[in-house]
């Protein structure tokens, strides 16, 4: 399965396997709000931004959590201009092709994203992998393009489908997805990478939720994969977040896990109150600092 991880049934949820990482400074907590196409009107975006600004300002969480809002591309400029300056803005995609076609008609280049104040790019989401057919190789190429631009950071999503999990391939699939992306990240750039674990089988209405124990086992495996590909410092610097049906109600269950450094939310990010409630649950469960572990 790669990366030397234990199987989901045998690993322990007690404590992080992240021994090397624990000797490093604490990673900053991260929450991403991927709006997908949940908002398509400018006035709705402005209303949500105003609500987020108010709730975020009142929460006092700016010092402890890095919050990033990812609207549809055509709303990036508008959202950036109205959003609280302590909140980052991210794009949901970049490019549509690898070089030499990457400056062609309709292409969203990394430089264009920087022009509108974007600092994160979501890559590898299951929508892109499974619906739009993006391969590990294409996603790796996009990671290289993004990480090569100063000021841009990568929010990479990995995760197995139901069929892959049922075939016992979950950890191998995640190891493969991570390996393809890791090859594109310079050794010193891992603090600019957030990796989201998305158990594709656990998302959507009525799906069986991923248990916190399973999430922790996969996150520990992911940390081990990063360590294997890029070393201890990379594993310590890289943030691992959980995604898929995270809500104000269940965020606390995942927030306390030792290898969970935050979340990406979809639906919960379309409402200011639930977005800030997820952030609050994360901050409340904040792990002890590295020195105290
Ligand atoms: P959800 O979306 O929080 O609405 O499940 C998460 C995602 O797809 O990234």
XYZ file of C-alpha atoms and ligand atoms in Angstrom:
302
model
C 0.000 0.000 0.000
C 3.046 2.280 0.204
C 4.217 4.749 2.850
C 4.612 2.074 5.516
C 1.249 2.735 7.119
C -0.805 0.226 9.052
C -4.148 -0.953 7.728
C -7.320 0.831 8.824
C -8.356 -2.116 10.963
C -5.133 -2.427 12.908
C -3.885 1.073 13.511
C -4.555 2.881 16.746
C -6.272 6.233 16.956
C -4.460 7.043 20.160
C -1.923 9.754 19.506
C -0.199 10.901 16.384
C 2.273 8.727 14.534
C 3.866 12.047 13.808
C 6.849 11.754 16.106
C 9.143 13.835 13.941
C 6.477 16.431 13.290
C 5.853 16.843 17.004
C 9.326 18.252 17.477
C 8.518 21.067 15.061
C 6.576 24.286 15.672
C 2.810 23.875 15.712
C 1.089 24.074 12.352
C -1.445 26.891 11.933
C -5.023 25.618 11.839
C -6.697 25.976 8.443
C -10.309 26.128 7.268
C -11.236 26.372 3.596
C -14.744 27.170 2.355
C -15.252 25.781 -1.148
C -18.389 27.443 -2.486
C -18.298 25.300 -5.669
C -21.191 26.765 -7.714
C -23.328 27.184 -4.604
C -23.458 30.916 -5.301
C -23.784 32.217 -8.845
C -25.095 35.750 -8.268
C -22.905 38.699 -7.343
C -25.359 40.139 -4.835
C -25.645 36.794 -3.049
C -21.854 36.599 -2.850
C -21.686 40.107 -1.410
C -24.338 39.274 1.192
C -22.472 36.142 2.273
C -19.178 38.041 2.419
C -20.748 40.712 4.632
C -22.163 38.018 6.921
C -18.807 36.219 7.093
C -16.976 39.475 7.864
C -19.333 40.156 10.757
C -19.257 36.653 12.260
C -15.505 36.276 11.743
C -14.738 39.653 13.284
C -16.877 38.819 16.327
C -15.258 35.404 16.750
C -11.757 36.715 17.404
C -10.345 33.651 15.615
C -8.110 35.435 13.119
C -5.024 34.916 15.279
C -5.466 31.165 15.583
C -7.038 30.014 12.303
C -6.230 30.673 8.663
C -9.613 30.960 6.932
C -9.806 30.814 3.144
C -12.925 31.440 1.043
C -12.999 29.860 -2.434
C -15.723 31.368 -4.653
C -16.323 30.619 -8.324
C -13.615 32.187 -10.498
C -15.672 35.065 -11.869
C -16.468 36.202 -8.329
C -12.875 36.096 -7.041
C -12.127 39.765 -7.633
C -15.397 40.949 -6.089
C -15.067 38.679 -3.061
C -11.435 39.695 -2.494
C -12.315 43.367 -2.600
C -15.093 43.028 0.019
C -13.773 40.282 2.295
C -12.135 40.911 5.677
C -8.404 41.304 5.062
C -7.544 38.561 7.563
C -9.355 35.999 5.381
C -7.615 34.537 2.331
C -9.252 33.943 -1.030
C -8.723 30.801 -3.085
C -9.644 29.627 -6.567
C -11.365 26.303 -7.214
C -9.156 25.459 -10.165
C -6.308 26.678 -12.328
C -5.383 26.113 -15.963
C -7.287 23.695 -18.143
C -4.300 22.258 -19.831
C -0.643 21.618 -19.265
C 2.076 23.480 -21.221
C 2.330 24.410 -24.061
C -1.461 24.887 -24.161
C -1.576 26.488 -20.740
C -1.740 30.050 -22.036
C -4.504 29.423 -24.548
C -8.064 30.621 -24.880
C -10.069 30.471 -21.674
C -7.189 29.359 -19.483
C -7.049 30.585 -15.917
C -3.340 31.038 -15.308
C -1.692 31.253 -11.871
C -0.626 34.821 -12.688
C -4.264 35.795 -13.341
C -5.225 34.373 -9.959
C -2.524 36.460 -8.269
C -3.780 39.529 -10.096
C -7.105 39.298 -8.269
C -5.475 38.691 -4.886
C -5.969 34.960 -4.811
C -3.556 33.088 -2.526
C -4.832 29.483 -2.598
C -5.892 27.042 -5.319
C -8.045 23.960 -4.721
C -6.704 21.016 -6.744
C -7.618 17.344 -6.909
C -11.168 17.663 -5.578
C -13.262 14.565 -6.257
C -15.445 16.629 -8.619
C -12.355 17.234 -10.731
C -10.947 13.716 -10.432
C -14.096 11.664 -10.783
C -16.510 13.852 -12.768
C -14.104 15.781 -14.975
C -11.609 12.930 -15.290
C -8.511 14.752 -14.066
C -5.638 12.318 -13.715
C -2.940 12.219 -11.038
C -0.495 13.409 -13.699
C -2.578 16.472 -14.626
C -3.143 17.333 -10.977
C 0.594 16.987 -10.345
C 1.270 19.351 -13.227
C -1.205 21.881 -11.813
C 0.468 21.617 -8.395
C 3.804 22.407 -10.051
C 2.348 25.439 -11.845
C 0.761 26.828 -8.681
C 3.597 26.198 -6.262
C 5.971 27.842 -8.744
C 4.273 31.207 -8.253
C 5.143 33.328 -5.221
C 2.115 33.994 -3.061
C 0.092 31.023 -4.290
C -0.528 27.995 -2.049
C -1.948 24.562 -2.840
C -5.046 23.040 -1.271
C -4.827 19.472 -2.591
C -7.649 16.980 -2.090
C -7.100 13.225 -2.014
C -9.422 10.354 -1.183
C -10.799 7.014 -2.233
C -14.132 6.138 -3.803
C -16.504 3.588 -2.326
C -15.374 0.919 -4.803
C -11.721 1.543 -3.994
C -12.417 1.313 -0.267
C -14.438 -1.870 -0.639
C -11.608 -3.407 -2.647
C -9.245 -2.661 0.258
C -7.322 -0.145 -1.848
C -7.981 3.034 0.119
C -4.496 3.646 1.487
C -2.815 2.628 -1.760
C -5.007 5.043 -3.744
C -4.214 7.886 -1.356
C -0.499 7.036 -1.438
C -0.581 7.133 -5.252
C -2.446 10.453 -5.361
C -0.034 11.976 -2.853
C 3.041 10.668 -4.633
C 1.968 12.273 -7.914
C 1.492 15.651 -6.237
C 4.501 15.414 -3.913
C 6.831 15.103 -6.872
C 5.824 18.665 -7.805
C 6.477 20.283 -4.419
C 9.973 21.621 -3.665
C 11.361 20.530 -0.285
C 11.079 24.021 1.162
C 7.485 24.640 0.013
C 5.517 22.225 2.194
C 4.268 24.949 4.527
C 2.416 26.228 1.423
C 0.540 22.933 1.016
C -2.693 21.882 2.706
C -3.849 18.334 1.938
C -7.509 17.530 2.463
C -8.650 13.948 2.984
C -12.042 13.451 1.346
C -13.528 9.974 1.811
C -15.633 10.117 -1.339
C -17.849 7.286 -0.090
C -18.833 9.288 2.976
C -20.103 12.457 1.328
C -23.576 13.454 0.199
C -26.984 13.158 1.765
C -27.565 9.861 3.581
C -24.017 8.550 3.206
C -22.381 6.642 6.043
C -20.089 9.146 7.786
C -16.379 8.436 8.085
C -15.657 7.676 11.728
C -13.112 9.870 13.514
C -10.992 6.745 14.073
C -10.823 6.022 10.364
C -10.131 9.667 9.553
C -7.212 9.690 12.010
C -5.760 6.469 10.573
C -5.850 7.899 7.061
C -4.397 11.235 8.177
C -1.525 9.462 9.952
C -0.941 7.497 6.733
C -0.929 10.740 4.739
C 1.613 12.291 7.105
C 3.768 9.190 6.693
C 3.500 9.435 2.891
C 4.657 13.057 2.949
C 7.525 12.064 5.228
C 8.544 9.250 2.907
C 8.493 11.453 -0.182
C 9.816 14.701 1.238
C 11.291 14.130 4.694
C 10.568 15.010 8.291
C 10.508 18.778 7.874
C 7.952 18.512 5.071
C 5.747 16.196 7.135
C 5.928 18.639 10.017
C 5.128 21.677 7.891
C 2.327 20.274 5.752
C -1.199 20.748 7.072
C -3.670 17.881 6.793
C -7.354 18.733 6.895
C -10.537 16.704 6.756
C -13.336 17.320 4.265
C -16.726 15.846 3.451
C -19.997 16.779 5.182
C -18.234 18.666 7.970
C -20.805 20.736 9.841
C -21.237 22.856 12.945
C -22.671 19.723 14.569
C -19.902 17.213 13.828
C -16.754 19.346 13.488
C -15.710 18.791 17.112
C -15.490 15.001 16.499
C -12.694 15.474 13.962
C -11.145 18.669 15.331
C -9.456 16.967 18.266
C -7.748 14.258 16.191
C -3.964 14.525 16.405
C -3.309 14.583 12.656
C -6.222 16.855 11.735
C -5.103 20.466 11.280
C -8.444 21.786 10.074
C -11.197 21.384 7.500
C -12.477 22.159 4.057
C -16.233 22.691 4.033
C -18.691 22.864 1.150
C -22.270 23.360 2.294
C -21.292 24.622 5.748
C -19.316 27.402 4.086
C -22.352 28.838 2.324
C -23.638 30.253 5.564
C -21.572 32.512 7.800
C -22.914 31.156 11.048
C -22.105 27.508 10.291
C -18.711 28.410 8.785
C -17.637 30.285 11.893
C -19.125 27.563 14.126
C -16.857 25.019 12.398
C -13.895 27.348 12.984
C -14.870 27.755 16.635
C -15.085 23.977 17.142
C -11.618 23.640 15.627
C -10.108 26.336 17.830
C -11.720 24.879 20.965
C -10.224 21.477 20.233
C -6.819 22.949 19.484
C -4.143 20.379 20.075
C -1.424 21.085 22.618
C 1.515 22.905 21.136
C 4.411 20.834 19.875
C 6.423 21.488 23.020
C 3.641 20.089 25.204
C 3.032 16.880 23.263
P -19.483 19.258 1.788
O -18.447 19.464 0.608
O -18.863 19.879 3.022
O -20.731 19.949 1.346
O -19.668 17.786 1.953
C -17.080 19.276 0.857
C -16.309 19.141 -0.421
O -16.817 18.548 -1.375
O -15.161 19.612 -0.480
